[in-house]
PDB file of C-alpha atoms in Angstrom:
ATOM      1  CA  GLU A 243      -9.127  -7.838 -15.596  1.00  0.00           C
ATOM      2  CA  ILE A 244      -6.462 -10.449 -14.930  1.00  0.00           C
ATOM      3  CA  VAL A 245      -7.755 -13.994 -15.353  1.00  0.00           C
ATOM      4  CA  MET A 246      -6.350 -16.647 -13.014  1.00  0.00           C
ATOM      5  CA  THR A 247      -6.451 -20.283 -14.097  1.00  0.00           C
ATOM      6  CA  GLN A 248      -5.767 -23.130 -11.689  1.00  0.00           C
ATOM      7  CA  SER A 249      -4.920 -26.709 -12.539  1.00  0.00           C
ATOM      8  CA  PRO A 250      -5.785 -29.415 -12.041  1.00  0.00           C
ATOM      9  CA  ALA A 251      -9.387 -28.919 -10.963  1.00  0.00           C
ATOM     10  CA  THR A 252      -9.158 -31.975  -8.710  1.00  0.00           C
ATOM     11  CA  LEU A 253      -6.185 -33.803  -7.286  1.00  0.00           C
ATOM     12  CA  SER A 254      -6.525 -37.177  -5.524  1.00  0.00           C
ATOM     13  CA  VAL A 255      -3.692 -37.785  -3.093  1.00  0.00           C
ATOM     14  CA  SER A 256      -2.983 -40.332  -0.384  1.00  0.00           C
ATOM     15  CA  PRO A 257      -2.016 -39.024   3.058  1.00  0.00           C
ATOM     16  CA  GLY A 258       1.755 -38.753   3.280  1.00  0.00           C
ATOM     17  CA  GLU A 259       2.169 -38.129  -0.457  1.00  0.00           C
ATOM     18  CA  GLY A 260       3.075 -34.804  -2.054  1.00  0.00           C
ATOM     19  CA  ALA A 261       1.035 -32.529  -4.308  1.00  0.00           C
ATOM     20  CA  THR A 262       1.793 -29.796  -6.815  1.00  0.00           C
ATOM     21  CA  LEU A 263      -0.845 -27.170  -7.624  1.00  0.00           C
ATOM     22  CA  SER A 264      -0.544 -24.707 -10.495  1.00  0.00           C
ATOM     23  CA  CYS A 265      -1.853 -21.210 -11.021  1.00  0.00           C
ATOM     24  CA  ARG A 266      -1.474 -19.249 -14.239  1.00  0.00           C
ATOM     25  CA  ALA A 267      -2.170 -15.551 -14.732  1.00  0.00           C
ATOM     26  CA  SER A 268      -3.315 -14.024 -18.024  1.00  0.00           C
ATOM     27  CA  GLN A 269      -0.524 -11.428 -17.693  1.00  0.00           C
ATOM     28  CA  ASN A 270       2.587 -10.838 -15.636  1.00  0.00           C
ATOM     29  CA  ILE A 271       1.586 -10.355 -11.980  1.00  0.00           C
ATOM     30  CA  ALA A 272       5.153  -9.922 -10.706  1.00  0.00           C
ATOM     31  CA  SER A 273       4.768 -12.340  -7.773  1.00  0.00           C
ATOM     32  CA  ASN A 274       1.708 -10.490  -6.408  1.00  0.00           C
ATOM     33  CA  LEU A 275       0.060 -13.799  -5.618  1.00  0.00           C
ATOM     34  CA  VAL A 276      -1.506 -15.321  -2.525  1.00  0.00           C
ATOM     35  CA  TRP A 277      -2.608 -18.906  -1.849  1.00  0.00           C
ATOM     36  CA  TYR A 278      -5.518 -19.845   0.413  1.00  0.00           C
ATOM     37  CA  LEU A 279      -6.995 -23.100   1.716  1.00  0.00           C
ATOM     38  CA  GLN A 280     -10.725 -23.498   2.236  1.00  0.00           C
ATOM     39  CA  ARG A 281     -12.046 -26.303   4.426  1.00  0.00           C
ATOM     40  CA  PRO A 282     -15.706 -26.936   5.288  1.00  0.00           C
ATOM     41  CA  GLY A 283     -16.871 -24.952   8.291  1.00  0.00           C
ATOM     42  CA  GLN A 284     -13.551 -23.144   8.691  1.00  0.00           C
ATOM     43  CA  PRO A 285     -12.511 -19.618   7.744  1.00  0.00           C
ATOM     44  CA  LEU A 286     -10.325 -19.232   4.699  1.00  0.00           C
ATOM     45  CA  ARG A 287      -6.703 -19.723   5.678  1.00  0.00           C
ATOM     46  CA  ARG A 288      -3.865 -17.767   4.067  1.00  0.00           C
ATOM     47  CA  LEU A 289      -0.917 -20.029   3.287  1.00  0.00           C
ATOM     48  CA  VAL A 290       1.497 -18.008   1.154  1.00  0.00           C
ATOM     49  CA  PHE A 291       1.715 -14.388  -0.011  1.00  0.00           C
ATOM     50  CA  HIS A 292       4.131 -12.572  -2.326  1.00  0.00           C
ATOM     51  CA  ALA A 293       4.178 -15.919  -4.187  1.00  0.00           C
ATOM     52  CA  SER A 294       6.686 -17.532  -1.820  1.00  0.00           C
ATOM     53  CA  SER A 295       6.399 -16.016   1.689  1.00  0.00           C
ATOM     54  CA  ARG A 296       4.820 -18.479   4.075  1.00  0.00           C
ATOM     55  CA  SER A 297       2.230 -16.997   6.435  1.00  0.00           C
ATOM     56  CA  ALA A 298       2.682 -17.229  10.194  1.00  0.00           C
ATOM     57  CA  ASP A 299       1.905 -20.668  11.652  1.00  0.00           C
ATOM     58  CA  ILE A 300       1.940 -22.340   8.231  1.00  0.00           C
ATOM     59  CA  PRO A 301       4.025 -25.533   8.257  1.00  0.00           C
ATOM     60  CA  ALA A 302       7.174 -25.793   6.187  1.00  0.00           C
ATOM     61  CA  ARG A 303       5.615 -28.521   4.038  1.00  0.00           C
ATOM     62  CA  PHE A 304       3.884 -25.708   2.091  1.00  0.00           C
ATOM     63  CA  THR A 305       6.125 -23.994  -0.458  1.00  0.00           C
ATOM     64  CA  GLY A 306       5.110 -21.342  -2.943  1.00  0.00           C
ATOM     65  CA  SER A 307       7.173 -20.557  -6.035  1.00  0.00           C
ATOM     66  CA  GLY A 308       6.977 -18.993  -9.454  1.00  0.00           C
ATOM     67  CA  SER A 309       7.238 -15.698 -11.283  1.00  0.00           C
ATOM     68  CA  GLY A 310       5.727 -13.804 -14.168  1.00  0.00           C
ATOM     69  CA  THR A 311       2.563 -15.665 -15.109  1.00  0.00           C
ATOM     70  CA  GLU A 312       3.280 -19.151 -13.700  1.00  0.00           C
ATOM     71  CA  TYR A 313       3.035 -20.083 -10.009  1.00  0.00           C
ATOM     72  CA  THR A 314       3.104 -23.288  -8.023  1.00  0.00           C
ATOM     73  CA  LEU A 315       2.147 -24.410  -4.542  1.00  0.00           C
ATOM     74  CA  THR A 316       3.949 -27.558  -3.467  1.00  0.00           C
ATOM     75  CA  ILE A 317       2.813 -29.570  -0.485  1.00  0.00           C
ATOM     76  CA  THR A 318       5.021 -32.350   0.807  1.00  0.00           C
ATOM     77  CA  SER A 319       3.622 -35.221   2.876  1.00  0.00           C
ATOM     78  CA  LEU A 320      -0.047 -34.230   2.995  1.00  0.00           C
ATOM     79  CA  GLN A 321      -1.735 -34.387   6.372  1.00  0.00           C
ATOM     80  CA  SER A 322      -5.473 -34.843   6.993  1.00  0.00           C
ATOM     81  CA  GLU A 323      -5.908 -31.119   7.663  1.00  0.00           C
ATOM     82  CA  ASP A 324      -4.467 -30.268   4.225  1.00  0.00           C
ATOM     83  CA  PHE A 325      -7.381 -31.687   2.255  1.00  0.00           C
ATOM     84  CA  GLY A 326      -9.726 -29.062   0.907  1.00  0.00           C
ATOM     85  CA  ILE A 327      -9.915 -26.479  -1.866  1.00  0.00           C
ATOM     86  CA  TYR A 328      -6.921 -24.309  -2.693  1.00  0.00           C
ATOM     87  CA  TYR A 329      -7.325 -20.897  -4.293  1.00  0.00           C
ATOM     88  CA  CYS A 330      -4.796 -18.537  -5.742  1.00  0.00           C
ATOM     89  CA  GLN A 331      -5.519 -14.802  -5.998  1.00  0.00           C
ATOM     90  CA  GLN A 332      -3.598 -12.007  -7.718  1.00  0.00           C
ATOM     91  CA  TYR A 333      -3.207  -8.550  -6.245  1.00  0.00           C
ATOM     92  CA  LYS A 334      -1.139  -6.965  -9.010  1.00  0.00           C
ATOM     93  CA  ASP A 335      -4.094  -4.988 -10.420  1.00  0.00           C
ATOM     94  CA  TRP A 336      -7.622  -4.016  -9.435  1.00  0.00           C
ATOM     95  CA  PRO A 337     -10.017  -5.720  -9.576  1.00  0.00           C
ATOM     96  CA  LEU A 338      -8.373  -8.497  -7.646  1.00  0.00           C
ATOM     97  CA  THR A 339      -9.206 -11.939  -8.993  1.00  0.00           C
ATOM     98  CA  PHE A 340      -9.258 -15.513  -7.726  1.00  0.00           C
ATOM     99  CA  GLY A 341      -8.526 -18.678  -9.618  1.00  0.00           C
ATOM    100  CA  GLY A 342     -11.249 -21.288  -9.892  1.00  0.00           C
ATOM    101  CA  GLY A 343      -9.687 -23.496  -7.224  1.00  0.00           C
ATOM    102  CA  THR A 344      -8.055 -26.911  -6.984  1.00  0.00           C
ATOM    103  CA  LYS A 345      -9.782 -29.502  -4.840  1.00  0.00           C
ATOM    104  CA  VAL A 346      -7.310 -31.776  -3.077  1.00  0.00           C
ATOM    105  CA  GLU A 347      -9.131 -34.906  -2.013  1.00  0.00           C
ATOM    106  CA  ILE A 348      -8.155 -38.078  -0.219  1.00  0.00           C
ATOM    107  CA  LYS A 349      -7.319 -40.907  -2.563  1.00  0.00           C
TER     108      LYS A 349
ATOM    109  CA  VAL B  23      -8.567 -11.399  15.475  1.00  0.00           C
ATOM    110  CA  GLN B  24     -12.306 -11.740  15.042  1.00  0.00           C
ATOM    111  CA  LEU B  25     -14.499 -10.808  12.107  1.00  0.00           C
ATOM    112  CA  LEU B  26     -18.250 -11.299  12.362  1.00  0.00           C
ATOM    113  CA  GLU B  27     -20.438 -10.725   9.334  1.00  0.00           C
ATOM    114  CA  SER B  28     -24.158 -10.044   9.624  1.00  0.00           C
ATOM    115  CA  GLY B  29     -27.058  -8.660   7.627  1.00  0.00           C
ATOM    116  CA  GLY B  30     -27.504 -11.454   5.142  1.00  0.00           C
ATOM    117  CA  GLU B  31     -31.072 -12.545   4.458  1.00  0.00           C
ATOM    118  CA  TRP B  32     -33.532 -13.546   1.791  1.00  0.00           C
ATOM    119  CA  VAL B  33     -34.459 -10.635  -0.482  1.00  0.00           C
ATOM    120  CA  GLN B  34     -36.419 -10.288  -3.699  1.00  0.00           C
ATOM    121  CA  PRO B  35     -34.723  -9.357  -6.973  1.00  0.00           C
ATOM    122  CA  GLY B  36     -34.298  -5.604  -7.229  1.00  0.00           C
ATOM    123  CA  GLY B  37     -34.049  -5.195  -3.474  1.00  0.00           C
ATOM    124  CA  SER B  38     -31.212  -3.854  -1.347  1.00  0.00           C
ATOM    125  CA  LEU B  39     -29.153  -5.027   1.602  1.00  0.00           C
ATOM    126  CA  ARG B  40     -26.481  -3.660   3.870  1.00  0.00           C
ATOM    127  CA  LEU B  41     -24.031  -6.202   5.198  1.00  0.00           C
ATOM    128  CA  SER B  42     -21.935  -5.478   8.275  1.00  0.00           C
ATOM    129  CA  CYS B  43     -18.670  -6.891   9.561  1.00  0.00           C
ATOM    130  CA  GLY B  44     -17.797  -6.215  13.191  1.00  0.00           C
ATOM    131  CA  VAL B  45     -14.115  -6.643  13.966  1.00  0.00           C
ATOM    132  CA  SER B  46     -11.929  -6.930  17.046  1.00  0.00           C
ATOM    133  CA  GLY B  47      -8.415  -7.936  17.983  1.00  0.00           C
ATOM    134  CA  PHE B  48      -6.506  -5.636  15.643  1.00  0.00           C
ATOM    135  CA  PRO B  49      -6.243  -1.882  14.896  1.00  0.00           C
ATOM    136  CA  PHE B  50      -9.143  -1.540  12.454  1.00  0.00           C
ATOM    137  CA  ARG B  51      -8.386   2.093  11.594  1.00  0.00           C
ATOM    138  CA  ASP B  52      -4.908   1.053  10.412  1.00  0.00           C
ATOM    139  CA  THR B  53      -6.044  -1.824   8.205  1.00  0.00           C
ATOM    140  CA  GLY B  54      -7.447  -2.068   4.709  1.00  0.00           C
ATOM    141  CA  MET B  55     -10.381  -4.451   4.351  1.00  0.00           C
ATOM    142  CA  THR B  56     -11.973  -6.773   1.811  1.00  0.00           C
ATOM    143  CA  TRP B  57     -15.321  -8.307   0.878  1.00  0.00           C
ATOM    144  CA  ALA B  58     -15.503 -11.507  -1.149  1.00  0.00           C
ATOM    145  CA  ARG B  59     -18.357 -13.887  -1.899  1.00  0.00           C
ATOM    146  CA  GLN B  60     -19.043 -17.466  -2.856  1.00  0.00           C
ATOM    147  CA  ALA B  61     -22.107 -18.665  -4.745  1.00  0.00           C
ATOM    148  CA  PRO B  62     -23.441 -22.082  -3.690  1.00  0.00           C
ATOM    149  CA  GLY B  63     -21.095 -24.792  -4.935  1.00  0.00           C
ATOM    150  CA  LYS B  64     -18.856 -22.270  -6.704  1.00  0.00           C
ATOM    151  CA  GLY B  65     -15.458 -20.723  -6.155  1.00  0.00           C
ATOM    152  CA  LEU B  66     -14.478 -17.506  -4.445  1.00  0.00           C
ATOM    153  CA  GLU B  67     -15.123 -14.126  -6.057  1.00  0.00           C
ATOM    154  CA  TRP B  68     -13.428 -10.946  -4.849  1.00  0.00           C
ATOM    155  CA  VAL B  69     -16.070  -8.217  -4.511  1.00  0.00           C
ATOM    156  CA  SER B  70     -14.566  -5.041  -3.062  1.00  0.00           C
ATOM    157  CA  GLY B  71     -11.688  -3.532  -1.131  1.00  0.00           C
ATOM    158  CA  ILE B  72     -11.251  -0.348   0.920  1.00  0.00           C
ATOM    159  CA  SER B  73      -8.088   1.339   2.149  1.00  0.00           C
ATOM    160  CA  LYS B  74      -7.416   1.957   5.819  1.00  0.00           C
ATOM    161  CA  SER B  75      -8.442   5.585   5.489  1.00  0.00           C
ATOM    162  CA  GLY B  76     -11.461   4.770   3.354  1.00  0.00           C
ATOM    163  CA  ASP B  77     -10.402   7.154   0.600  1.00  0.00           C
ATOM    164  CA  GLU B  78      -9.670   4.382  -1.885  1.00  0.00           C
ATOM    165  CA  THR B  79     -12.294   1.827  -2.875  1.00  0.00           C
ATOM    166  CA  TYR B  80     -12.321  -0.795  -5.601  1.00  0.00           C
ATOM    167  CA  TYR B  81     -15.025  -3.077  -6.987  1.00  0.00           C
ATOM    168  CA  ALA B  82     -15.408  -6.170  -9.134  1.00  0.00           C
ATOM    169  CA  ASP B  83     -16.872  -5.474 -12.564  1.00  0.00           C
ATOM    170  CA  SER B  84     -19.811  -7.722 -11.698  1.00  0.00           C
ATOM    171  CA  VAL B  85     -20.970  -5.384  -8.915  1.00  0.00           C
ATOM    172  CA  LYS B  86     -19.644  -1.976  -9.943  1.00  0.00           C
ATOM    173  CA  GLY B  87     -22.361   0.648  -9.769  1.00  0.00           C
ATOM    174  CA  ARG B  88     -24.546  -1.461  -7.492  1.00  0.00           C
ATOM    175  CA  VAL B  89     -22.275  -1.899  -4.489  1.00  0.00           C
ATOM    176  CA  THR B  90     -20.722   0.517  -1.984  1.00  0.00           C
ATOM    177  CA  ILE B  91     -18.088  -0.430   0.547  1.00  0.00           C
ATOM    178  CA  SER B  92     -17.594   1.764   3.590  1.00  0.00           C
ATOM    179  CA  ARG B  93     -16.182   1.711   7.076  1.00  0.00           C
ATOM    180  CA  ASP B  94     -16.805   3.286  10.470  1.00  0.00           C
ATOM    181  CA  SER B  95     -13.692   3.233  12.626  1.00  0.00           C
ATOM    182  CA  SER B  96     -15.623   4.524  15.645  1.00  0.00           C
ATOM    183  CA  LYS B  97     -17.670   1.329  15.526  1.00  0.00           C
ATOM    184  CA  ASN B  98     -14.952  -1.022  14.272  1.00  0.00           C
ATOM    185  CA  THR B  99     -17.316  -2.021  11.498  1.00  0.00           C
ATOM    186  CA  LEU B 100     -17.029  -2.605   7.774  1.00  0.00           C
ATOM    187  CA  TYR B 101     -20.077  -2.352   5.509  1.00  0.00           C
ATOM    188  CA  LEU B 102     -21.174  -3.495   2.079  1.00  0.00           C
ATOM    189  CA  GLU B 103     -24.319  -2.015   0.610  1.00  0.00           C
ATOM    190  CA  ILE B 104     -25.750  -3.877  -2.365  1.00  0.00           C
ATOM    191  CA  ASN B 105     -28.521  -2.452  -4.522  1.00  0.00           C
ATOM    192  CA  SER B 106     -30.543  -3.834  -7.443  1.00  0.00           C
ATOM    193  CA  LEU B 107     -29.935  -7.352  -6.184  1.00  0.00           C
ATOM    194  CA  ARG B 108     -29.946 -10.139  -8.751  1.00  0.00           C
ATOM    195  CA  ALA B 109     -30.226 -13.910  -8.457  1.00  0.00           C
ATOM    196  CA  GLU B 110     -26.512 -14.161  -9.238  1.00  0.00           C
ATOM    197  CA  ASP B 111     -25.719 -12.172  -6.090  1.00  0.00           C
ATOM    198  CA  THR B 112     -26.849 -15.148  -4.020  1.00  0.00           C
ATOM    199  CA  GLY B 113     -24.090 -16.574  -1.853  1.00  0.00           C
ATOM    200  CA  LEU B 114     -21.996 -16.367   1.268  1.00  0.00           C
ATOM    201  CA  TYR B 115     -20.391 -12.970   1.769  1.00  0.00           C
ATOM    202  CA  TYR B 116     -17.079 -12.876   3.625  1.00  0.00           C
ATOM    203  CA  CYS B 117     -15.182  -9.960   5.092  1.00  0.00           C
ATOM    204  CA  ALA B 118     -11.442 -10.122   5.551  1.00  0.00           C
ATOM    205  CA  LYS B 119      -8.643  -8.231   7.273  1.00  0.00           C
ATOM    206  CA  GLY B 120      -6.294  -6.709   4.731  1.00  0.00           C
ATOM    207  CA  TRP B 121      -7.099  -5.330   1.289  1.00  0.00           C
ATOM    208  CA  LYS B 122      -4.690  -7.007  -1.115  1.00  0.00           C
ATOM    209  CA  TYR B 123      -3.758 -10.326   0.486  1.00  0.00           C
ATOM    210  CA  PRO B 124      -5.982 -10.613   3.574  1.00  0.00           C
ATOM    211  CA  ASP B 125      -4.658 -12.707   6.411  1.00  0.00           C
ATOM    212  CA  SER B 126      -7.872 -13.347   8.364  1.00  0.00           C
ATOM    213  CA  TRP B 127     -11.383 -14.109   7.173  1.00  0.00           C
ATOM    214  CA  GLY B 128     -14.830 -14.317   8.723  1.00  0.00           C
ATOM    215  CA  GLN B 129     -17.283 -17.191   8.461  1.00  0.00           C
ATOM    216  CA  GLY B 130     -19.621 -15.314   6.152  1.00  0.00           C
ATOM    217  CA  THR B 131     -23.230 -14.159   6.017  1.00  0.00           C
ATOM    218  CA  LEU B 132     -25.721 -15.701   3.584  1.00  0.00           C
ATOM    219  CA  VAL B 133     -27.572 -13.626   1.012  1.00  0.00           C
ATOM    220  CA  ILE B 134     -30.381 -15.258  -0.960  1.00  0.00           C
ATOM    221  CA  VAL B 135     -31.929 -13.374  -3.837  1.00  0.00           C
ATOM    222  CA  SER B 136     -35.100 -15.025  -5.025  1.00  0.00           C
ATOM    223  CA  SER B 137     -38.719 -14.279  -5.775  1.00  0.00           C
TER     224      SER B 137
END
C-alpha cells in the first residue's frame, strides 16, 4: 500500500500568520491527493482535492500544490477556525491511505 | 447533505457488529461511499469503499476478510459489517459521501471492543 507521511507533526502558529504543511507519498500518486481539516466536534471538512482544486466554500487562503510524491498545503493568514488537525489522503491506488496528520495549534 | 451513523456499541472480542449510515440530501444511488475510522487519540484510517452500483468494493488490509461493506439504495443506507472484532477495532467509525475523495462526512458512531 502507499504510505503517506505528513510533516511536521505539530505546527504552532499565531493568528494572522501563514503555515505550510507537507505530505509525502511513498510512490508517485499523480496528484490524486485530498486534504482535510478535523476540528473537535465537527465533521471532517474537505479543503482541496486533485492536489490543487479548492472545494466549494473553502476560502482562497488555502492553496494546495505539488506533484509526484511531494505535496503542500499552504494557508495564508490563519483564522481561529483554521486551527485543528490536517490530514492528507491519496486515492491513486486501493487501499486508500491517510497521512498521520499535522496538528496546527495556536502559538 | 446529511449522514447519520448508528450501530456502534460495546462488544466483546470475537463478536460482530453491523454499522449503518442513513443518508439524505443527495442522490445516494448515484454516489460511491466510504467508511473510515479513528482510534482514540489517533489519526484517521480509511476502512472501506463501495461504488455507486455496489459492484466494486475495497478494504484496508487491516480489516480484509473480517469486514463487508454494502448498500441498500431503497433505504438510502450504507452498511459496514465487522466480524471477529479485536481491541484494535475500537474507535469512531465515520461514513462519507464519495468513494475516493469524499466531500461530506458524518459525526461517527463509537465502537468499543473490550472484555
